[in-house]
């Protein structure tokens, strides 16, 4: 257990479905992130939240919609995804610039 | 925008061999540098980090890295690897962004396989 909990661990969804990924941290960190990890590609930063405010949106398609209701919870709402969106989605949190990130175990998403 | 380059995508070593994984970044300002490790089937975890002071930093499990500012490098080293070091290794950089926030950027990763 890392202190960052992601649910579900695995998700299979059709292209017309709507689903949400959840991330929770109780480390007292003030920043939370969504990353996409695909095979043979660098980790792709998707969204950054600092103190619940979205500070970065890394040109992510609108079919991915983040939500950060408080500094401990982060969601990623998914709708009308494409098969190429299949990947491991990682949530991370951090306290400050000089701190490292604490990662969750990820959600393995398969779009069929 | 900053970028991180890891030169070795795949490294295969025998146990007790020495390891050096290259990492270069492109950013002209103040940076904070990290190495992360992802063991098979496990989450990413911090191996070591540099933010100021001694450019030679020591991390967990006998790993160390040296920050060479003039070369924009932060190479990871271990004098004698073990089979249990088989994992994916990621170099990462925190650089400044607008509004006082910072953007973390990761390298592509290096897959290390250690044969017993």
PDB file of C-alpha atoms in Angstrom:
ATOM      1  CA  UNK A   1       0.000   0.000   0.000  1.00  0.00           C
ATOM      2  CA  UNK A   2       1.518   3.294  -1.070  1.00  0.00           C
ATOM      3  CA  UNK A   3      -0.819   5.805   0.547  1.00  0.00           C
ATOM      4  CA  UNK A   4      -2.415   6.513  -2.813  1.00  0.00           C
ATOM      5  CA  UNK A   5      -5.339   4.214  -3.539  1.00  0.00           C
ATOM      6  CA  UNK A   6      -6.811   3.774  -6.993  1.00  0.00           C
ATOM      7  CA  UNK A   7     -10.027   1.988  -7.858  1.00  0.00           C
ATOM      8  CA  UNK A   8     -10.878  -0.045  -9.743  1.00  0.00           C
ATOM      9  CA  UNK A   9      -7.675  -1.989 -10.412  1.00  0.00           C
ATOM     10  CA  UNK A  10      -8.991  -3.260 -13.736  1.00  0.00           C
ATOM     11  CA  UNK A  11     -11.709  -1.908 -16.002  1.00  0.00           C
ATOM     12  CA  UNK A  12     -13.066  -3.122 -19.309  1.00  0.00           C
ATOM     13  CA  UNK A  13     -15.467  -0.778 -21.042  1.00  0.00           C
ATOM     14  CA  UNK A  14     -17.145  -0.414 -24.389  1.00  0.00           C
ATOM     15  CA  UNK A  15     -16.686   2.645 -26.527  1.00  0.00           C
ATOM     16  CA  UNK A  16     -20.147   3.952 -25.677  1.00  0.00           C
ATOM     17  CA  UNK A  17     -19.858   3.469 -21.911  1.00  0.00           C
ATOM     18  CA  UNK A  18     -19.313   6.073 -19.228  1.00  0.00           C
ATOM     19  CA  UNK A  19     -17.124   5.154 -16.287  1.00  0.00           C
ATOM     20  CA  UNK A  20     -15.030   6.883 -13.653  1.00  0.00           C
ATOM     21  CA  UNK A  21     -11.650   6.190 -12.119  1.00  0.00           C
ATOM     22  CA  UNK A  22     -11.084   7.137  -8.515  1.00  0.00           C
ATOM     23  CA  UNK A  23      -7.956   8.148  -6.657  1.00  0.00           C
ATOM     24  CA  UNK A  24      -7.636   8.841  -2.952  1.00  0.00           C
ATOM     25  CA  UNK A  25      -4.706   9.979  -0.834  1.00  0.00           C
ATOM     26  CA  UNK A  26      -4.511  10.696   2.869  1.00  0.00           C
ATOM     27  CA  UNK A  27      -0.892  11.770   2.927  1.00  0.00           C
ATOM     28  CA  UNK A  28      -1.733  15.443   3.291  1.00  0.00           C
ATOM     29  CA  UNK A  29      -0.297  16.201  -0.135  1.00  0.00           C
ATOM     30  CA  UNK A  30      -1.497  19.311  -1.936  1.00  0.00           C
ATOM     31  CA  UNK A  31      -0.971  18.242  -5.543  1.00  0.00           C
ATOM     32  CA  UNK A  32      -2.487  15.350  -7.447  1.00  0.00           C
ATOM     33  CA  UNK A  33      -1.851  14.076 -10.955  1.00  0.00           C
ATOM     34  CA  UNK A  34      -3.223  11.776 -13.601  1.00  0.00           C
ATOM     35  CA  UNK A  35      -0.729   9.973 -15.829  1.00  0.00           C
ATOM     36  CA  UNK A  36      -1.230   7.580 -18.728  1.00  0.00           C
ATOM     37  CA  UNK A  37       1.261   4.740 -19.077  1.00  0.00           C
ATOM     38  CA  UNK A  38       1.214   2.906 -22.403  1.00  0.00           C
ATOM     39  CA  UNK A  39       3.550   0.191 -23.536  1.00  0.00           C
ATOM     40  CA  UNK A  40       6.777   1.477 -25.125  1.00  0.00           C
ATOM     41  CA  UNK A  41       5.860   5.123 -24.521  1.00  0.00           C
ATOM     42  CA  UNK A  42       6.947   7.646 -21.887  1.00  0.00           C
ATOM     43  CA  UNK A  43       4.650   8.366 -19.006  1.00  0.00           C
ATOM     44  CA  UNK A  44       2.213  10.972 -20.271  1.00  0.00           C
ATOM     45  CA  UNK A  45       1.096  13.656 -17.854  1.00  0.00           C
ATOM     46  CA  UNK A  46      -2.614  14.301 -18.319  1.00  0.00           C
ATOM     47  CA  UNK A  47      -3.789  16.622 -15.559  1.00  0.00           C
ATOM     48  CA  UNK A  48      -2.353  18.416 -12.541  1.00  0.00           C
ATOM     49  CA  UNK A  49      -4.282  19.760  -9.590  1.00  0.00           C
ATOM     50  CA  UNK A  50      -2.747  22.023  -6.951  1.00  0.00           C
ATOM     51  CA  UNK A  51      -4.933  22.717  -3.925  1.00  0.00           C
ATOM     52  CA  UNK A  52      -7.959  21.411  -5.868  1.00  0.00           C
ATOM     53  CA  UNK A  53      -7.357  23.797  -8.765  1.00  0.00           C
ATOM     54  CA  UNK A  54      -6.492  22.405 -12.159  1.00  0.00           C
ATOM     55  CA  UNK A  55      -3.174  23.939 -13.156  1.00  0.00           C
ATOM     56  CA  UNK A  56      -2.334  21.836 -16.191  1.00  0.00           C
ATOM     57  CA  UNK A  57      -4.268  20.116 -18.906  1.00  0.00           C
ATOM     58  CA  UNK A  58      -1.767  18.517 -21.177  1.00  0.00           C
ATOM     59  CA  UNK A  59      -3.816  18.678 -24.389  1.00  0.00           C
ATOM     60  CA  UNK A  60      -5.949  15.780 -23.293  1.00  0.00           C
ATOM     61  CA  UNK A  61      -9.041  14.952 -25.406  1.00  0.00           C
ATOM     62  CA  UNK A  62     -12.342  16.014 -23.916  1.00  0.00           C
ATOM     63  CA  UNK A  63     -13.476  12.399 -23.580  1.00  0.00           C
ATOM     64  CA  UNK A  64     -11.323  12.464 -20.420  1.00  0.00           C
ATOM     65  CA  UNK A  65     -12.751  14.760 -17.767  1.00  0.00           C
ATOM     66  CA  UNK A  66     -11.026  15.214 -14.381  1.00  0.00           C
ATOM     67  CA  UNK A  67     -12.658  16.231 -11.150  1.00  0.00           C
ATOM     68  CA  UNK A  68     -11.031  17.158  -7.855  1.00  0.00           C
ATOM     69  CA  UNK A  69     -13.695  17.771  -5.186  1.00  0.00           C
ATOM     70  CA  UNK A  70     -11.135  18.130  -2.392  1.00  0.00           C
ATOM     71  CA  UNK A  71      -7.404  17.786  -1.894  1.00  0.00           C
ATOM     72  CA  UNK A  72      -7.700  14.090  -1.034  1.00  0.00           C
ATOM     73  CA  UNK A  73      -9.770  12.846  -3.944  1.00  0.00           C
ATOM     74  CA  UNK A  74      -9.315  12.886  -7.684  1.00  0.00           C
ATOM     75  CA  UNK A  75     -11.542  11.399 -10.345  1.00  0.00           C
ATOM     76  CA  UNK A  76     -11.147  10.769 -14.037  1.00  0.00           C
ATOM     77  CA  UNK A  77     -14.469  10.546 -15.866  1.00  0.00           C
ATOM     78  CA  UNK A  78     -14.392   8.598 -19.090  1.00  0.00           C
ATOM     79  CA  UNK A  79     -16.888   8.617 -21.958  1.00  0.00           C
ATOM     80  CA  UNK A  80     -16.889   7.497 -25.587  1.00  0.00           C
ATOM     81  CA  UNK A  81     -13.325   6.247 -25.370  1.00  0.00           C
ATOM     82  CA  UNK A  82     -11.358   4.723 -28.218  1.00  0.00           C
ATOM     83  CA  UNK A  83      -9.412   1.439 -28.231  1.00  0.00           C
ATOM     84  CA  UNK A  84      -6.137   3.404 -28.304  1.00  0.00           C
ATOM     85  CA  UNK A  85      -7.075   4.794 -24.878  1.00  0.00           C
ATOM     86  CA  UNK A  86      -6.401   1.367 -23.406  1.00  0.00           C
ATOM     87  CA  UNK A  87      -3.527   1.827 -20.964  1.00  0.00           C
ATOM     88  CA  UNK A  88      -2.548   1.916 -17.326  1.00  0.00           C
ATOM     89  CA  UNK A  89      -3.824   5.106 -15.702  1.00  0.00           C
ATOM     90  CA  UNK A  90      -1.762   6.227 -12.758  1.00  0.00           C
ATOM     91  CA  UNK A  91      -2.634   8.670 -10.047  1.00  0.00           C
ATOM     92  CA  UNK A  92       0.097  10.367  -8.051  1.00  0.00           C
ATOM     93  CA  UNK A  93       0.350  12.961  -5.322  1.00  0.00           C
ATOM     94  CA  UNK A  94       3.096  15.189  -3.989  1.00  0.00           C
ATOM     95  CA  UNK A  95       3.630  17.796  -1.334  1.00  0.00           C
ATOM     96  CA  UNK A  96       6.030  20.183  -2.975  1.00  0.00           C
ATOM     97  CA  UNK A  97       8.415  20.768  -5.815  1.00  0.00           C
ATOM     98  CA  UNK A  98      11.359  19.078  -4.152  1.00  0.00           C
ATOM     99  CA  UNK A  99       9.377  16.075  -3.023  1.00  0.00           C
ATOM    100  CA  UNK A 100       8.949  13.020  -5.117  1.00  0.00           C
ATOM    101  CA  UNK A 101       5.629  11.630  -6.169  1.00  0.00           C
ATOM    102  CA  UNK A 102       3.744   8.871  -4.469  1.00  0.00           C
ATOM    103  CA  UNK A 103       2.053   6.735  -7.072  1.00  0.00           C
ATOM    104  CA  UNK A 104      -0.955   4.515  -6.833  1.00  0.00           C
ATOM    105  CA  UNK A 105      -0.974   1.028  -8.317  1.00  0.00           C
ATOM    106  CA  UNK A 106      -2.967   2.207 -11.295  1.00  0.00           C
ATOM    107  CA  UNK A 107      -6.122   1.225 -13.128  1.00  0.00           C
ATOM    108  CA  UNK A 108      -5.609  -1.080 -16.104  1.00  0.00           C
ATOM    109  CA  UNK A 109      -8.158   0.147 -18.637  1.00  0.00           C
ATOM    110  CA  UNK A 110      -9.187  -1.840 -21.686  1.00  0.00           C
ATOM    111  CA  UNK A 111     -11.521  -0.260 -24.231  1.00  0.00           C
ATOM    112  CA  UNK A 112     -13.303  -2.753 -26.464  1.00  0.00           C
TER     113      UNK A 112
ATOM    114  CA  UNK B   1       9.139  22.944 -22.565  1.00  0.00           C
ATOM    115  CA  UNK B   2      11.424  20.630 -20.680  1.00  0.00           C
ATOM    116  CA  UNK B   3      12.183  17.118 -21.838  1.00  0.00           C
ATOM    117  CA  UNK B   4      13.932  14.093 -20.395  1.00  0.00           C
ATOM    118  CA  UNK B   5      15.967  11.652 -22.438  1.00  0.00           C
ATOM    119  CA  UNK B   6      16.952   8.186 -21.309  1.00  0.00           C
ATOM    120  CA  UNK B   7      19.423   6.777 -23.770  1.00  0.00           C
ATOM    121  CA  UNK B   8      19.229   3.105 -22.924  1.00  0.00           C
ATOM    122  CA  UNK B   9      15.837   1.560 -23.520  1.00  0.00           C
ATOM    123  CA  UNK B  10      16.884  -1.981 -22.665  1.00  0.00           C
ATOM    124  CA  UNK B  11      19.827  -3.107 -20.573  1.00  0.00           C
ATOM    125  CA  UNK B  12      20.736  -6.717 -19.855  1.00  0.00           C
ATOM    126  CA  UNK B  13      23.369  -7.506 -17.242  1.00  0.00           C
ATOM    127  CA  UNK B  14      24.645 -10.430 -15.252  1.00  0.00           C
ATOM    128  CA  UNK B  15      24.577 -10.334 -11.466  1.00  0.00           C
ATOM    129  CA  UNK B  16      27.489  -8.438  -9.896  1.00  0.00           C
ATOM    130  CA  UNK B  17      27.978  -6.310 -13.017  1.00  0.00           C
ATOM    131  CA  UNK B  18      28.085  -2.541 -12.620  1.00  0.00           C
ATOM    132  CA  UNK B  19      25.205  -0.420 -13.829  1.00  0.00           C
ATOM    133  CA  UNK B  20      24.973   3.063 -15.246  1.00  0.00           C
ATOM    134  CA  UNK B  21      21.757   4.382 -16.770  1.00  0.00           C
ATOM    135  CA  UNK B  22      21.922   7.669 -18.611  1.00  0.00           C
ATOM    136  CA  UNK B  23      19.494  10.559 -18.155  1.00  0.00           C
ATOM    137  CA  UNK B  24      19.699  13.970 -19.766  1.00  0.00           C
ATOM    138  CA  UNK B  25      17.225  16.781 -19.469  1.00  0.00           C
ATOM    139  CA  UNK B  26      16.639  20.010 -21.293  1.00  0.00           C
ATOM    140  CA  UNK B  27      15.704  22.957 -19.129  1.00  0.00           C
ATOM    141  CA  UNK B  28      17.729  26.069 -18.364  1.00  0.00           C
ATOM    142  CA  UNK B  29      16.366  26.936 -14.944  1.00  0.00           C
ATOM    143  CA  UNK B  30      16.320  25.327 -11.549  1.00  0.00           C
ATOM    144  CA  UNK B  31      15.393  21.683 -11.642  1.00  0.00           C
ATOM    145  CA  UNK B  32      14.678  18.923  -9.217  1.00  0.00           C
ATOM    146  CA  UNK B  33      15.650  15.471 -10.407  1.00  0.00           C
ATOM    147  CA  UNK B  34      14.359  12.035  -9.559  1.00  0.00           C
ATOM    148  CA  UNK B  35      14.797   8.391 -10.363  1.00  0.00           C
ATOM    149  CA  UNK B  36      11.863   6.033  -9.963  1.00  0.00           C
ATOM    150  CA  UNK B  37      11.747   2.273 -10.176  1.00  0.00           C
ATOM    151  CA  UNK B  38       8.860   0.021 -11.166  1.00  0.00           C
ATOM    152  CA  UNK B  39       9.332  -3.633 -10.286  1.00  0.00           C
ATOM    153  CA  UNK B  40       7.299  -6.142 -12.303  1.00  0.00           C
ATOM    154  CA  UNK B  41       3.642  -5.883 -11.346  1.00  0.00           C
ATOM    155  CA  UNK B  42       4.259  -3.160  -8.791  1.00  0.00           C
ATOM    156  CA  UNK B  43       3.709   0.575  -8.547  1.00  0.00           C
ATOM    157  CA  UNK B  44       6.253   3.244  -9.345  1.00  0.00           C
ATOM    158  CA  UNK B  45       8.348   4.147  -6.328  1.00  0.00           C
ATOM    159  CA  UNK B  46      10.967   6.774  -5.622  1.00  0.00           C
ATOM    160  CA  UNK B  47      14.560   5.561  -5.756  1.00  0.00           C
ATOM    161  CA  UNK B  48      16.340   8.841  -5.066  1.00  0.00           C
ATOM    162  CA  UNK B  49      16.099  12.570  -5.660  1.00  0.00           C
ATOM    163  CA  UNK B  50      18.220  15.681  -5.996  1.00  0.00           C
ATOM    164  CA  UNK B  51      17.129  19.237  -5.282  1.00  0.00           C
ATOM    165  CA  UNK B  52      20.209  21.023  -3.921  1.00  0.00           C
ATOM    166  CA  UNK B  53      23.538  20.496  -2.207  1.00  0.00           C
ATOM    167  CA  UNK B  54      25.832  17.554  -2.828  1.00  0.00           C
ATOM    168  CA  UNK B  55      25.420  16.548  -6.486  1.00  0.00           C
ATOM    169  CA  UNK B  56      26.060  12.917  -5.608  1.00  0.00           C
ATOM    170  CA  UNK B  57      22.918  11.519  -4.038  1.00  0.00           C
ATOM    171  CA  UNK B  58      22.400   8.116  -2.537  1.00  0.00           C
ATOM    172  CA  UNK B  59      19.139   6.265  -2.656  1.00  0.00           C
ATOM    173  CA  UNK B  60      17.668   3.005  -1.540  1.00  0.00           C
ATOM    174  CA  UNK B  61      19.080  -0.433  -2.336  1.00  0.00           C
ATOM    175  CA  UNK B  62      22.605   0.790  -3.043  1.00  0.00           C
ATOM    176  CA  UNK B  63      21.710   3.098  -5.932  1.00  0.00           C
ATOM    177  CA  UNK B  64      23.274   6.510  -6.394  1.00  0.00           C
ATOM    178  CA  UNK B  65      23.052   9.268  -8.993  1.00  0.00           C
ATOM    179  CA  UNK B  66      25.238  12.210  -9.886  1.00  0.00           C
ATOM    180  CA  UNK B  67      23.901  15.573 -11.005  1.00  0.00           C
ATOM    181  CA  UNK B  68      26.262  17.221 -13.495  1.00  0.00           C
ATOM    182  CA  UNK B  69      24.808  20.629 -14.220  1.00  0.00           C
ATOM    183  CA  UNK B  70      27.148  21.431 -17.108  1.00  0.00           C
ATOM    184  CA  UNK B  71      26.066  18.268 -18.888  1.00  0.00           C
ATOM    185  CA  UNK B  72      22.381  18.474 -17.932  1.00  0.00           C
ATOM    186  CA  UNK B  73      22.723  14.908 -16.736  1.00  0.00           C
ATOM    187  CA  UNK B  74      21.587  12.817 -13.801  1.00  0.00           C
ATOM    188  CA  UNK B  75      22.906   9.303 -14.381  1.00  0.00           C
ATOM    189  CA  UNK B  76      21.951   6.413 -12.135  1.00  0.00           C
ATOM    190  CA  UNK B  77      24.606   3.990 -10.923  1.00  0.00           C
ATOM    191  CA  UNK B  78      24.992   0.844  -8.903  1.00  0.00           C
ATOM    192  CA  UNK B  79      28.355  -0.882  -8.491  1.00  0.00           C
ATOM    193  CA  UNK B  80      26.990  -4.431  -8.339  1.00  0.00           C
ATOM    194  CA  UNK B  81      23.490  -5.344  -9.500  1.00  0.00           C
ATOM    195  CA  UNK B  82      21.356  -8.174  -8.214  1.00  0.00           C
ATOM    196  CA  UNK B  83      18.674 -10.257  -9.888  1.00  0.00           C
ATOM    197  CA  UNK B  84      16.110  -8.411  -7.769  1.00  0.00           C
ATOM    198  CA  UNK B  85      17.052  -5.142  -9.500  1.00  0.00           C
ATOM    199  CA  UNK B  86      15.222  -6.324 -12.605  1.00  0.00           C
ATOM    200  CA  UNK B  87      12.722  -3.524 -13.191  1.00  0.00           C
ATOM    201  CA  UNK B  88      11.837  -0.466 -15.247  1.00  0.00           C
ATOM    202  CA  UNK B  89      13.712   2.702 -14.285  1.00  0.00           C
ATOM    203  CA  UNK B  90      12.397   6.196 -14.961  1.00  0.00           C
ATOM    204  CA  UNK B  91      14.210   9.489 -14.747  1.00  0.00           C
ATOM    205  CA  UNK B  92      12.049  12.538 -13.991  1.00  0.00           C
ATOM    206  CA  UNK B  93      12.455  16.296 -13.783  1.00  0.00           C
ATOM    207  CA  UNK B  94      10.428  18.956 -11.976  1.00  0.00           C
ATOM    208  CA  UNK B  95      10.745  22.277 -13.709  1.00  0.00           C
ATOM    209  CA  UNK B  96       9.063  25.606 -13.204  1.00  0.00           C
ATOM    210  CA  UNK B  97       5.774  26.497 -14.796  1.00  0.00           C
ATOM    211  CA  UNK B  98       3.432  29.463 -14.735  1.00  0.00           C
ATOM    212  CA  UNK B  99       1.733  30.547 -11.560  1.00  0.00           C
ATOM    213  CA  UNK B 100       4.381  29.024  -9.310  1.00  0.00           C
ATOM    214  CA  UNK B 101       3.387  25.465 -10.081  1.00  0.00           C
ATOM    215  CA  UNK B 102       5.739  22.957 -11.654  1.00  0.00           C
ATOM    216  CA  UNK B 103       5.475  20.365 -14.349  1.00  0.00           C
ATOM    217  CA  UNK B 104       6.836  16.897 -13.751  1.00  0.00           C
ATOM    218  CA  UNK B 105       8.257  15.272 -16.871  1.00  0.00           C
ATOM    219  CA  UNK B 106       9.307  11.644 -17.121  1.00  0.00           C
ATOM    220  CA  UNK B 107      11.717   9.911 -19.431  1.00  0.00           C
ATOM    221  CA  UNK B 108      10.686   6.966 -21.575  1.00  0.00           C
ATOM    222  CA  UNK B 109      12.115   4.486 -19.084  1.00  0.00           C
ATOM    223  CA  UNK B 110      14.872   1.882 -19.199  1.00  0.00           C
ATOM    224  CA  UNK B 111      14.082  -1.773 -18.852  1.00  0.00           C
ATOM    225  CA  UNK B 112      16.787  -3.552 -16.850  1.00  0.00           C
ATOM    226  CA  UNK B 113      17.039  -7.330 -16.849  1.00  0.00           C
ATOM    227  CA  UNK B 114      19.579  -8.931 -14.536  1.00  0.00           C
ATOM    228  CA  UNK B 115      20.447 -12.554 -15.166  1.00  0.00           C
ATOM    229  CA  UNK B 116      21.354 -14.654 -12.116  1.00  0.00           C
TER     230      UNK B 116
END
